[in-house]
DNA sequence: GTTGACTCTCACGCCGACGTGAAGCTTTAG
DNA sequence: CTAAAGCTTCACGTCGGCGTGAGAGTCAAC
């Protein structure tokens, strides 16, 4: 498929897809015309990229990780042993982030719930 | 206390503290000299700001929320009823973010755990 | 009075993940 | 054949939360 279709089916802008290639996250083949030709497997790759970006990893880190889960879903790569340290560091970072997010959520919950016992009338919280 | 002490006791740079004031998150009084004078309560305020920033809220949003949990911890403000919508939107956003973080973590876990059943020897995962 | 630590206000720099044209080639539809 | 999509490569712009000096005032100690 070409970039327009991949963009539509993933909801990711063409600019972003080209950016991912520039950063080494995608490696589409090229038609004689120069048009990018994407493999169906790239659909899942793009979703993985988005997941990891959403979790706060940068493109350089993702570029290191992707080969380890790469390609067709069949054979996972040998899992580049030298990456373990980085992976668990990222995992720890994510865990810390989750903790902080939950703490912040608790804070917002406290604010939202507060007036319920400060006011007389029942103010619908949602 | 002055900005240096607040900076030390919170671990936040003076630049950041001045930035928070610029964005309306802190309102220190001023000495005749122009020096900022912070209230002890600002210690907790700064920690709250950091929590919310870590949860992905921007300073503008935090500026809206802060008055609702403001000041001395005694009397919570009337909780600006018009803010409920924004608050629960932020809460939803945080929940979504947590979900995405956990999904990404699961992905990393899968990568980390993968070789254990692909390899013969026991490779220590941590 | 002078040194040194502390503070002040500009104001430009940075970084990462893109957005947004611009100018030109390719492919498809009629 | 021609118009309209769709694609290409530059290359500059953006945004938010600060970092990092620069140049100058303030304050306590000696």
PDB file of C-alpha atoms (C1' of nucleotides) in Angstrom:
ATOM      1  CA  UNK A   1       0.000   0.000   0.000  1.00  0.00           C
ATOM      2  CA  UNK A   2       1.042   3.582  -0.460  1.00  0.00           C
ATOM      3  CA  UNK A   3       1.423   6.247   2.177  1.00  0.00           C
ATOM      4  CA  UNK A   4      -2.056   7.664   1.807  1.00  0.00           C
ATOM      5  CA  UNK A   5      -3.729   4.367   2.553  1.00  0.00           C
ATOM      6  CA  UNK A   6      -1.455   3.602   5.472  1.00  0.00           C
ATOM      7  CA  UNK A   7      -2.177   7.060   6.817  1.00  0.00           C
ATOM      8  CA  UNK A   8      -5.928   6.541   6.546  1.00  0.00           C
ATOM      9  CA  UNK A   9      -5.907   3.076   8.054  1.00  0.00           C
ATOM     10  CA  UNK A  10      -3.747   4.049  11.003  1.00  0.00           C
ATOM     11  CA  UNK A  11      -4.998   7.566  11.527  1.00  0.00           C
ATOM     12  CA  UNK A  12      -1.410   8.815  11.485  1.00  0.00           C
ATOM     13  CA  UNK A  13      -0.494  11.748   9.261  1.00  0.00           C
ATOM     14  CA  UNK A  14       1.678  11.201   6.211  1.00  0.00           C
ATOM     15  CA  UNK A  15       4.154  13.636   7.660  1.00  0.00           C
ATOM     16  CA  UNK A  16       4.461  11.503  10.772  1.00  0.00           C
ATOM     17  CA  UNK A  17       4.920   8.346   8.714  1.00  0.00           C
ATOM     18  CA  UNK A  18       7.717   9.976   6.736  1.00  0.00           C
ATOM     19  CA  UNK A  19       9.218  11.179   9.980  1.00  0.00           C
ATOM     20  CA  UNK A  20       9.191   7.624  11.340  1.00  0.00           C
ATOM     21  CA  UNK A  21      11.068   6.475   8.283  1.00  0.00           C
ATOM     22  CA  UNK A  22      13.546   9.307   8.677  1.00  0.00           C
ATOM     23  CA  UNK A  23      14.144   8.093  12.231  1.00  0.00           C
ATOM     24  CA  UNK A  24      14.589   4.512  11.103  1.00  0.00           C
ATOM     25  CA  UNK A  25      11.325   3.163  12.510  1.00  0.00           C
ATOM     26  CA  UNK A  26       9.868   2.189   9.143  1.00  0.00           C
ATOM     27  CA  UNK A  27      11.652   1.002   6.016  1.00  0.00           C
ATOM     28  CA  UNK A  28       9.148   0.977   3.155  1.00  0.00           C
ATOM     29  CA  UNK A  29      10.370  -0.145  -0.249  1.00  0.00           C
ATOM     30  CA  UNK A  30      10.214   2.217  -3.211  1.00  0.00           C
ATOM     31  CA  UNK A  31       8.526   2.052  -6.539  1.00  0.00           C
ATOM     32  CA  UNK A  32      10.452   3.124  -9.628  1.00  0.00           C
ATOM     33  CA  UNK A  33       8.641   6.421  -9.356  1.00  0.00           C
ATOM     34  CA  UNK A  34       9.982   6.956  -5.873  1.00  0.00           C
ATOM     35  CA  UNK A  35       6.638   6.301  -4.209  1.00  0.00           C
ATOM     36  CA  UNK A  36       6.840   4.514  -0.874  1.00  0.00           C
ATOM     37  CA  UNK A  37       5.360   1.021  -0.820  1.00  0.00           C
ATOM     38  CA  UNK A  38       4.345  -0.233   2.625  1.00  0.00           C
ATOM     39  CA  UNK A  39       3.942  -3.808   3.707  1.00  0.00           C
ATOM     40  CA  UNK A  40       0.716  -4.833   5.497  1.00  0.00           C
ATOM     41  CA  UNK A  41       2.844  -5.673   8.539  1.00  0.00           C
ATOM     42  CA  UNK A  42       3.640  -1.982   8.779  1.00  0.00           C
ATOM     43  CA  UNK A  43       0.116  -1.446  10.039  1.00  0.00           C
ATOM     44  CA  UNK A  44       0.977  -3.236  13.257  1.00  0.00           C
ATOM     45  CA  UNK A  45       4.387  -1.646  13.380  1.00  0.00           C
ATOM     46  CA  UNK A  46       2.824   1.799  13.260  1.00  0.00           C
ATOM     47  CA  UNK A  47       0.456   0.892  16.085  1.00  0.00           C
ATOM     48  CA  UNK A  48       3.387  -0.340  18.135  1.00  0.00           C
ATOM     49  CA  UNK A  49       5.261   2.859  17.480  1.00  0.00           C
ATOM     50  CA  UNK A  50       2.307   4.872  18.670  1.00  0.00           C
ATOM     51  CA  UNK A  51       1.982   2.815  21.814  1.00  0.00           C
ATOM     52  CA  UNK A  52       5.589   3.321  22.717  1.00  0.00           C
ATOM     53  CA  UNK A  53       5.494   7.020  21.874  1.00  0.00           C
ATOM     54  CA  UNK A  54       2.426   7.383  24.077  1.00  0.00           C
ATOM     55  CA  UNK A  55       4.385   5.739  26.852  1.00  0.00           C
ATOM     56  CA  UNK A  56       7.020   8.437  26.605  1.00  0.00           C
ATOM     57  CA  UNK A  57       9.740   6.608  24.671  1.00  0.00           C
ATOM     58  CA  UNK A  58      11.545   8.650  22.063  1.00  0.00           C
ATOM     59  CA  UNK A  59      12.049   7.576  18.484  1.00  0.00           C
ATOM     60  CA  UNK A  60      15.678   6.617  19.026  1.00  0.00           C
ATOM     61  CA  UNK A  61      14.759   4.190  21.778  1.00  0.00           C
ATOM     62  CA  UNK A  62      11.879   2.798  19.775  1.00  0.00           C
ATOM     63  CA  UNK A  63      14.248   2.257  16.877  1.00  0.00           C
ATOM     64  CA  UNK A  64      16.312   0.041  19.162  1.00  0.00           C
ATOM     65  CA  UNK A  65      13.347  -1.883  20.475  1.00  0.00           C
ATOM     66  CA  UNK A  66      11.401  -2.466  17.287  1.00  0.00           C
ATOM     67  CA  UNK A  67      13.766  -5.030  15.734  1.00  0.00           C
ATOM     68  CA  UNK A  68      13.177  -7.198  18.798  1.00  0.00           C
ATOM     69  CA  UNK A  69       9.496  -7.616  18.097  1.00  0.00           C
ATOM     70  CA  UNK A  70       9.926  -7.079  14.451  1.00  0.00           C
ATOM     71  CA  UNK A  71       8.265  -7.990  11.271  1.00  0.00           C
ATOM     72  CA  UNK A  72       5.715 -10.723  10.815  1.00  0.00           C
ATOM     73  CA  UNK A  73       4.740 -11.619  14.335  1.00  0.00           C
ATOM     74  CA  UNK A  74       6.027 -15.114  13.671  1.00  0.00           C
ATOM     75  CA  UNK A  75       9.608 -15.127  14.773  1.00  0.00           C
ATOM     76  CA  UNK A  76      10.628 -12.640  17.376  1.00  0.00           C
ATOM     77  CA  UNK A  77      14.175 -11.571  16.918  1.00  0.00           C
ATOM     78  CA  UNK A  78      16.890 -12.923  19.248  1.00  0.00           C
ATOM     79  CA  UNK A  79      16.092  -9.999  21.549  1.00  0.00           C
ATOM     80  CA  UNK A  80      19.399  -8.260  21.346  1.00  0.00           C
ATOM     81  CA  UNK A  81      20.821  -9.147  24.757  1.00  0.00           C
ATOM     82  CA  UNK A  82      22.628  -5.858  25.142  1.00  0.00           C
ATOM     83  CA  UNK A  83      19.265  -4.127  25.251  1.00  0.00           C
ATOM     84  CA  UNK A  84      17.995  -5.594  28.482  1.00  0.00           C
ATOM     85  CA  UNK A  85      19.341  -2.804  30.626  1.00  0.00           C
ATOM     86  CA  UNK A  86      17.703  -0.175  28.495  1.00  0.00           C
ATOM     87  CA  UNK A  87      14.468  -2.073  28.373  1.00  0.00           C
ATOM     88  CA  UNK A  88      14.134  -2.494  32.093  1.00  0.00           C
ATOM     89  CA  UNK A  89      15.110   1.120  32.604  1.00  0.00           C
ATOM     90  CA  UNK A  90      12.274   2.128  30.332  1.00  0.00           C
ATOM     91  CA  UNK A  91      10.003  -0.254  32.169  1.00  0.00           C
ATOM     92  CA  UNK A  92      10.918   1.308  35.492  1.00  0.00           C
ATOM     93  CA  UNK A  93      10.320   4.728  34.030  1.00  0.00           C
ATOM     94  CA  UNK A  94       6.895   3.666  32.867  1.00  0.00           C
ATOM     95  CA  UNK A  95       6.080   2.241  36.274  1.00  0.00           C
ATOM     96  CA  UNK A  96       7.091   5.482  37.940  1.00  0.00           C
ATOM     97  CA  UNK A  97       5.017   7.418  35.457  1.00  0.00           C
ATOM     98  CA  UNK A  98       1.995   5.259  36.163  1.00  0.00           C
ATOM     99  CA  UNK A  99       2.418   5.906  39.872  1.00  0.00           C
ATOM    100  CA  UNK A 100       2.568   9.631  39.289  1.00  0.00           C
ATOM    101  CA  UNK A 101      -0.437   9.521  37.027  1.00  0.00           C
ATOM    102  CA  UNK A 102      -2.439   7.652  39.623  1.00  0.00           C
ATOM    103  CA  UNK A 103      -1.407  10.108  42.304  1.00  0.00           C
ATOM    104  CA  UNK A 104      -2.540  12.984  40.118  1.00  0.00           C
ATOM    105  CA  UNK A 105      -5.786  11.202  39.386  1.00  0.00           C
ATOM    106  CA  UNK A 106      -6.366  10.763  43.081  1.00  0.00           C
ATOM    107  CA  UNK A 107      -5.820  14.475  43.486  1.00  0.00           C
ATOM    108  CA  UNK A 108      -8.390  15.304  40.846  1.00  0.00           C
ATOM    109  CA  UNK A 109     -10.793  12.803  42.364  1.00  0.00           C
ATOM    110  CA  UNK A 110     -10.423  14.496  45.722  1.00  0.00           C
ATOM    111  CA  UNK A 111     -11.242  17.832  44.172  1.00  0.00           C
ATOM    112  CA  UNK A 112     -14.201  16.469  42.317  1.00  0.00           C
ATOM    113  CA  UNK A 113     -15.536  14.634  45.327  1.00  0.00           C
ATOM    114  CA  UNK A 114     -14.890  17.470  47.773  1.00  0.00           C
ATOM    115  CA  UNK A 115     -18.081  19.518  47.565  1.00  0.00           C
ATOM    116  CA  UNK A 116     -20.233  16.505  48.189  1.00  0.00           C
ATOM    117  CA  UNK A 117     -19.706  16.726  51.916  1.00  0.00           C
ATOM    118  CA  UNK A 118     -19.194  20.459  52.012  1.00  0.00           C
ATOM    119  CA  UNK A 119     -22.477  21.356  50.418  1.00  0.00           C
ATOM    120  CA  UNK A 120     -25.963  20.607  51.585  1.00  0.00           C
ATOM    121  CA  UNK A 121     -27.660  19.858  48.287  1.00  0.00           C
ATOM    122  CA  UNK A 122     -26.601  16.897  46.228  1.00  0.00           C
ATOM    123  CA  UNK A 123     -24.539  18.309  43.404  1.00  0.00           C
ATOM    124  CA  UNK A 124     -24.175  15.735  40.687  1.00  0.00           C
ATOM    125  CA  UNK A 125     -20.492  15.088  40.276  1.00  0.00           C
ATOM    126  CA  UNK A 126     -20.779  13.792  36.751  1.00  0.00           C
TER     127      UNK A 126
ATOM    128  CA  UNK B   1      11.258  32.148  52.575  1.00  0.00           C
ATOM    129  CA  UNK B   2      13.038  33.352  49.469  1.00  0.00           C
ATOM    130  CA  UNK B   3      13.351  31.635  46.153  1.00  0.00           C
ATOM    131  CA  UNK B   4      16.663  29.954  46.879  1.00  0.00           C
ATOM    132  CA  UNK B   5      15.311  28.154  49.916  1.00  0.00           C
ATOM    133  CA  UNK B   6      12.102  27.138  48.182  1.00  0.00           C
ATOM    134  CA  UNK B   7      14.182  25.847  45.300  1.00  0.00           C
ATOM    135  CA  UNK B   8      16.371  23.771  47.608  1.00  0.00           C
ATOM    136  CA  UNK B   9      13.513  22.372  49.649  1.00  0.00           C
ATOM    137  CA  UNK B  10      11.463  21.374  46.609  1.00  0.00           C
ATOM    138  CA  UNK B  11      14.250  20.440  44.268  1.00  0.00           C
ATOM    139  CA  UNK B  12      12.781  22.704  41.620  1.00  0.00           C
ATOM    140  CA  UNK B  13      15.005  25.205  39.840  1.00  0.00           C
ATOM    141  CA  UNK B  14      14.598  28.898  40.505  1.00  0.00           C
ATOM    142  CA  UNK B  15      13.920  29.370  36.831  1.00  0.00           C
ATOM    143  CA  UNK B  16      11.008  26.956  37.017  1.00  0.00           C
ATOM    144  CA  UNK B  17       9.611  28.676  40.117  1.00  0.00           C
ATOM    145  CA  UNK B  18       9.713  32.044  38.375  1.00  0.00           C
ATOM    146  CA  UNK B  19       8.095  30.450  35.369  1.00  0.00           C
ATOM    147  CA  UNK B  20       5.299  29.096  37.537  1.00  0.00           C
ATOM    148  CA  UNK B  21       4.684  32.595  38.839  1.00  0.00           C
ATOM    149  CA  UNK B  22       4.695  33.949  35.290  1.00  0.00           C
ATOM    150  CA  UNK B  23       2.010  31.398  34.451  1.00  0.00           C
ATOM    151  CA  UNK B  24      -0.044  32.347  37.490  1.00  0.00           C
ATOM    152  CA  UNK B  25       0.595  29.189  39.497  1.00  0.00           C
ATOM    153  CA  UNK B  26       2.370  30.923  42.344  1.00  0.00           C
ATOM    154  CA  UNK B  27       1.822  34.404  43.717  1.00  0.00           C
ATOM    155  CA  UNK B  28       4.650  35.185  46.118  1.00  0.00           C
ATOM    156  CA  UNK B  29       4.620  38.565  47.832  1.00  0.00           C
ATOM    157  CA  UNK B  30       7.492  40.956  47.316  1.00  0.00           C
ATOM    158  CA  UNK B  31       9.914  42.638  49.627  1.00  0.00           C
ATOM    159  CA  UNK B  32      10.674  46.320  49.125  1.00  0.00           C
ATOM    160  CA  UNK B  33      13.797  45.184  47.331  1.00  0.00           C
ATOM    161  CA  UNK B  34      11.764  43.238  44.841  1.00  0.00           C
ATOM    162  CA  UNK B  35      12.787  39.864  46.280  1.00  0.00           C
ATOM    163  CA  UNK B  36      10.071  37.231  46.185  1.00  0.00           C
ATOM    164  CA  UNK B  37       8.815  36.069  49.561  1.00  0.00           C
ATOM    165  CA  UNK B  38       7.202  32.654  49.568  1.00  0.00           C
ATOM    166  CA  UNK B  39       4.722  31.309  52.066  1.00  0.00           C
ATOM    167  CA  UNK B  40       5.391  27.890  53.655  1.00  0.00           C
ATOM    168  CA  UNK B  41       2.169  26.694  52.017  1.00  0.00           C
ATOM    169  CA  UNK B  42       3.885  27.207  48.676  1.00  0.00           C
ATOM    170  CA  UNK B  43       5.945  24.117  49.425  1.00  0.00           C
ATOM    171  CA  UNK B  44       2.866  21.963  49.049  1.00  0.00           C
ATOM    172  CA  UNK B  45       1.634  24.006  46.125  1.00  0.00           C
ATOM    173  CA  UNK B  46       4.851  23.391  44.258  1.00  0.00           C
ATOM    174  CA  UNK B  47       4.576  19.658  44.899  1.00  0.00           C
ATOM    175  CA  UNK B  48       1.023  19.705  43.600  1.00  0.00           C
ATOM    176  CA  UNK B  49       2.128  21.568  40.497  1.00  0.00           C
ATOM    177  CA  UNK B  50       4.785  18.961  39.856  1.00  0.00           C
ATOM    178  CA  UNK B  51       2.318  16.132  40.277  1.00  0.00           C
ATOM    179  CA  UNK B  52      -0.083  17.631  37.789  1.00  0.00           C
ATOM    180  CA  UNK B  53       2.678  18.479  35.327  1.00  0.00           C
ATOM    181  CA  UNK B  54       3.912  14.902  35.569  1.00  0.00           C
ATOM    182  CA  UNK B  55       0.393  13.777  34.740  1.00  0.00           C
ATOM    183  CA  UNK B  56       0.519  15.761  31.533  1.00  0.00           C
ATOM    184  CA  UNK B  57      -1.530  18.802  32.473  1.00  0.00           C
ATOM    185  CA  UNK B  58      -0.264  22.098  31.122  1.00  0.00           C
ATOM    186  CA  UNK B  59       0.285  25.174  33.241  1.00  0.00           C
ATOM    187  CA  UNK B  60      -2.880  26.866  32.019  1.00  0.00           C
ATOM    188  CA  UNK B  61      -5.019  23.971  33.192  1.00  0.00           C
ATOM    189  CA  UNK B  62      -3.168  23.745  36.467  1.00  0.00           C
ATOM    190  CA  UNK B  63      -3.753  27.433  36.987  1.00  0.00           C
ATOM    191  CA  UNK B  64      -7.471  26.740  36.798  1.00  0.00           C
ATOM    192  CA  UNK B  65      -7.359  23.783  39.113  1.00  0.00           C
ATOM    193  CA  UNK B  66      -5.064  25.084  41.825  1.00  0.00           C
ATOM    194  CA  UNK B  67      -7.510  27.590  43.351  1.00  0.00           C
ATOM    195  CA  UNK B  68      -9.841  24.683  44.043  1.00  0.00           C
ATOM    196  CA  UNK B  69      -7.435  22.997  46.409  1.00  0.00           C
ATOM    197  CA  UNK B  70      -5.798  26.204  47.336  1.00  0.00           C
ATOM    198  CA  UNK B  71      -3.898  27.659  50.172  1.00  0.00           C
ATOM    199  CA  UNK B  72      -3.734  26.290  53.678  1.00  0.00           C
ATOM    200  CA  UNK B  73      -5.247  22.858  53.317  1.00  0.00           C
ATOM    201  CA  UNK B  74      -7.953  23.939  55.726  1.00  0.00           C
ATOM    202  CA  UNK B  75     -10.744  25.260  53.602  1.00  0.00           C
ATOM    203  CA  UNK B  76     -10.963  23.979  50.086  1.00  0.00           C
ATOM    204  CA  UNK B  77     -12.359  26.572  47.793  1.00  0.00           C
ATOM    205  CA  UNK B  78     -15.973  26.352  46.588  1.00  0.00           C
ATOM    206  CA  UNK B  79     -14.643  24.169  43.767  1.00  0.00           C
ATOM    207  CA  UNK B  80     -15.626  26.421  40.932  1.00  0.00           C
ATOM    208  CA  UNK B  81     -18.592  24.481  39.562  1.00  0.00           C
ATOM    209  CA  UNK B  82     -17.843  25.468  35.992  1.00  0.00           C
ATOM    210  CA  UNK B  83     -14.647  23.480  36.205  1.00  0.00           C
ATOM    211  CA  UNK B  84     -16.171  20.065  36.637  1.00  0.00           C
ATOM    212  CA  UNK B  85     -16.274  19.367  32.932  1.00  0.00           C
ATOM    213  CA  UNK B  86     -12.622  20.235  32.520  1.00  0.00           C
ATOM    214  CA  UNK B  87     -11.657  18.232  35.563  1.00  0.00           C
ATOM    215  CA  UNK B  88     -13.355  15.059  34.484  1.00  0.00           C
ATOM    216  CA  UNK B  89     -11.980  15.501  30.993  1.00  0.00           C
ATOM    217  CA  UNK B  90      -8.496  15.627  32.472  1.00  0.00           C
ATOM    218  CA  UNK B  91      -9.317  12.626  34.605  1.00  0.00           C
ATOM    219  CA  UNK B  92     -10.431  10.682  31.556  1.00  0.00           C
ATOM    220  CA  UNK B  93      -7.282  11.707  29.761  1.00  0.00           C
ATOM    221  CA  UNK B  94      -5.201  10.453  32.665  1.00  0.00           C
ATOM    222  CA  UNK B  95      -7.080   7.173  32.701  1.00  0.00           C
ATOM    223  CA  UNK B  96      -6.470   6.726  29.005  1.00  0.00           C
ATOM    224  CA  UNK B  97      -2.825   7.564  29.487  1.00  0.00           C
ATOM    225  CA  UNK B  98      -2.524   4.986  32.248  1.00  0.00           C
ATOM    226  CA  UNK B  99      -4.074   2.385  29.977  1.00  0.00           C
ATOM    227  CA  UNK B 100      -1.619   3.207  27.221  1.00  0.00           C
ATOM    228  CA  UNK B 101       1.286   3.110  29.626  1.00  0.00           C
ATOM    229  CA  UNK B 102       0.250  -0.275  30.898  1.00  0.00           C
ATOM    230  CA  UNK B 103      -0.145  -1.573  27.360  1.00  0.00           C
ATOM    231  CA  UNK B 104       3.335  -0.354  26.515  1.00  0.00           C
ATOM    232  CA  UNK B 105       4.678  -1.911  29.673  1.00  0.00           C
ATOM    233  CA  UNK B 106       3.073  -5.203  28.727  1.00  0.00           C
ATOM    234  CA  UNK B 107       4.790  -4.918  25.384  1.00  0.00           C
ATOM    235  CA  UNK B 108       8.183  -4.383  26.995  1.00  0.00           C
ATOM    236  CA  UNK B 109       7.510  -7.241  29.388  1.00  0.00           C
ATOM    237  CA  UNK B 110       6.736  -9.502  26.483  1.00  0.00           C
ATOM    238  CA  UNK B 111      10.020  -8.567  24.851  1.00  0.00           C
ATOM    239  CA  UNK B 112      11.948  -9.068  28.042  1.00  0.00           C
ATOM    240  CA  UNK B 113      10.293 -12.380  28.805  1.00  0.00           C
ATOM    241  CA  UNK B 114      10.486 -13.694  25.265  1.00  0.00           C
ATOM    242  CA  UNK B 115      13.901 -15.400  25.200  1.00  0.00           C
ATOM    243  CA  UNK B 116      13.125 -17.390  28.333  1.00  0.00           C
ATOM    244  CA  UNK B 117      11.211 -19.966  26.349  1.00  0.00           C
ATOM    245  CA  UNK B 118      13.125 -19.498  23.135  1.00  0.00           C
ATOM    246  CA  UNK B 119      16.513 -20.161  24.590  1.00  0.00           C
ATOM    247  CA  UNK B 120      17.739 -23.264  26.336  1.00  0.00           C
ATOM    248  CA  UNK B 121      19.925 -21.749  29.036  1.00  0.00           C
ATOM    249  CA  UNK B 122      18.369 -19.586  31.745  1.00  0.00           C
ATOM    250  CA  UNK B 123      19.212 -16.039  30.834  1.00  0.00           C
ATOM    251  CA  UNK B 124      18.642 -13.802  33.834  1.00  0.00           C
ATOM    252  CA  UNK B 125      16.021 -11.281  32.791  1.00  0.00           C
ATOM    253  CA  UNK B 126      17.038  -8.757  35.432  1.00  0.00           C
TER     254      UNK B 126
ATOM    255  C1'  DG C   1      33.403  49.948  52.106  1.00  0.00           C
ATOM    256  C1'  DT C   2      33.919  46.060  49.989  1.00  0.00           C
ATOM    257  C1'  DT C   3      33.481  41.328  49.168  1.00  0.00           C
ATOM    258  C1'  DG C   4      30.502  37.568  48.092  1.00  0.00           C
ATOM    259  C1'  DA C   5      26.213  35.305  48.130  1.00  0.00           C
ATOM    260  C1'  DC C   6      21.683  36.033  46.701  1.00  0.00           C
ATOM    261  C1'  DT C   7      18.289  38.007  43.874  1.00  0.00           C
ATOM    262  C1'  DC C   8      16.205  40.668  40.041  1.00  0.00           C
ATOM    263  C1'  DT C   9      14.571  41.231  34.952  1.00  0.00           C
ATOM    264  C1'  DC C  10      15.162  40.577  30.138  1.00  0.00           C
ATOM    265  C1'  DA C  11      15.816  37.640  26.363  1.00  0.00           C
ATOM    266  C1'  DC C  12      17.579  34.090  23.383  1.00  0.00           C
ATOM    267  C1'  DG C  13      18.290  28.818  23.122  1.00  0.00           C
ATOM    268  C1'  DC C  14      16.706  24.022  23.158  1.00  0.00           C
ATOM    269  C1'  DC C  15      14.380  19.761  22.065  1.00  0.00           C
ATOM    270  C1'  DG C  16      11.269  16.418  19.958  1.00  0.00           C
ATOM    271  C1'  DA C  17       7.424  15.203  17.202  1.00  0.00           C
ATOM    272  C1'  DC C  18       5.562  16.675  14.067  1.00  0.00           C
ATOM    273  C1'  DG C  19       2.473  20.912  10.990  1.00  0.00           C
ATOM    274  C1'  DT C  20       2.567  23.421   6.947  1.00  0.00           C
ATOM    275  C1'  DG C  21       3.422  25.276   2.720  1.00  0.00           C
ATOM    276  C1'  DA C  22       6.224  25.252  -1.782  1.00  0.00           C
ATOM    277  C1'  DA C  23       7.572  23.487  -6.149  1.00  0.00           C
ATOM    278  C1'  DG C  24       7.609  19.670  -8.977  1.00  0.00           C
ATOM    279  C1'  DC C  25       6.918  14.628 -10.623  1.00  0.00           C
ATOM    280  C1'  DT C  26       3.392  10.375 -11.166  1.00  0.00           C
ATOM    281  C1'  DT C  27      -0.689   8.110 -11.631  1.00  0.00           C
ATOM    282  C1'  DT C  28      -5.584   7.682 -12.434  1.00  0.00           C
ATOM    283  C1'  DA C  29     -10.078   9.104 -14.358  1.00  0.00           C
ATOM    284  C1'  DG C  30     -12.555  10.951 -18.033  1.00  0.00           C
TER     285       DG C  30
ATOM    286  C1'  DC D   1      -4.779  14.748 -23.780  1.00  0.00           C
ATOM    287  C1'  DT D   2      -5.780  16.928 -19.795  1.00  0.00           C
ATOM    288  C1'  DA D   3      -7.219  17.672 -15.241  1.00  0.00           C
ATOM    289  C1'  DA D   4      -7.167  16.156 -10.644  1.00  0.00           C
ATOM    290  C1'  DA D   5      -5.395  13.309  -7.101  1.00  0.00           C
ATOM    291  C1'  DG D   6      -1.603  11.552  -4.964  1.00  0.00           C
ATOM    292  C1'  DC D   7       3.140  11.429  -4.155  1.00  0.00           C
ATOM    293  C1'  DT D   8       8.054  13.344  -3.777  1.00  0.00           C
ATOM    294  C1'  DT D   9      11.779  16.262  -1.314  1.00  0.00           C
ATOM    295  C1'  DC D  10      13.287  20.392   1.007  1.00  0.00           C
ATOM    296  C1'  DA D  11      12.926  23.492   4.681  1.00  0.00           C
ATOM    297  C1'  DC D  12      11.057  26.646   7.982  1.00  0.00           C
ATOM    298  C1'  DG D  13       7.460  27.031  11.935  1.00  0.00           C
ATOM    299  C1'  DT D  14       5.382  25.548  16.409  1.00  0.00           C
ATOM    300  C1'  DC D  15       4.688  24.613  21.252  1.00  0.00           C
ATOM    301  C1'  DG D  16       5.712  24.068  26.221  1.00  0.00           C
ATOM    302  C1'  DG D  17       8.648  23.913  30.016  1.00  0.00           C
ATOM    303  C1'  DC D  18      12.111  25.292  31.140  1.00  0.00           C
ATOM    304  C1'  DG D  19      18.118  26.143  30.679  1.00  0.00           C
ATOM    305  C1'  DT D  20      21.417  29.553  30.451  1.00  0.00           C
ATOM    306  C1'  DG D  21      23.818  33.529  30.389  1.00  0.00           C
ATOM    307  C1'  DA D  22      24.018  38.903  30.780  1.00  0.00           C
ATOM    308  C1'  DG D  23      23.959  42.922  33.383  1.00  0.00           C
ATOM    309  C1'  DA D  24      22.514  45.036  37.531  1.00  0.00           C
ATOM    310  C1'  DG D  25      20.514  45.685  42.283  1.00  0.00           C
ATOM    311  C1'  DT D  26      20.399  43.873  47.529  1.00  0.00           C
ATOM    312  C1'  DC D  27      21.962  42.276  51.774  1.00  0.00           C
ATOM    313  C1'  DA D  28      24.797  40.347  55.575  1.00  0.00           C
ATOM    314  C1'  DA D  29      29.407  39.936  57.245  1.00  0.00           C
ATOM    315  C1'  DC D  30      33.788  41.499  57.983  1.00  0.00           C
TER     316       DC D  30
END
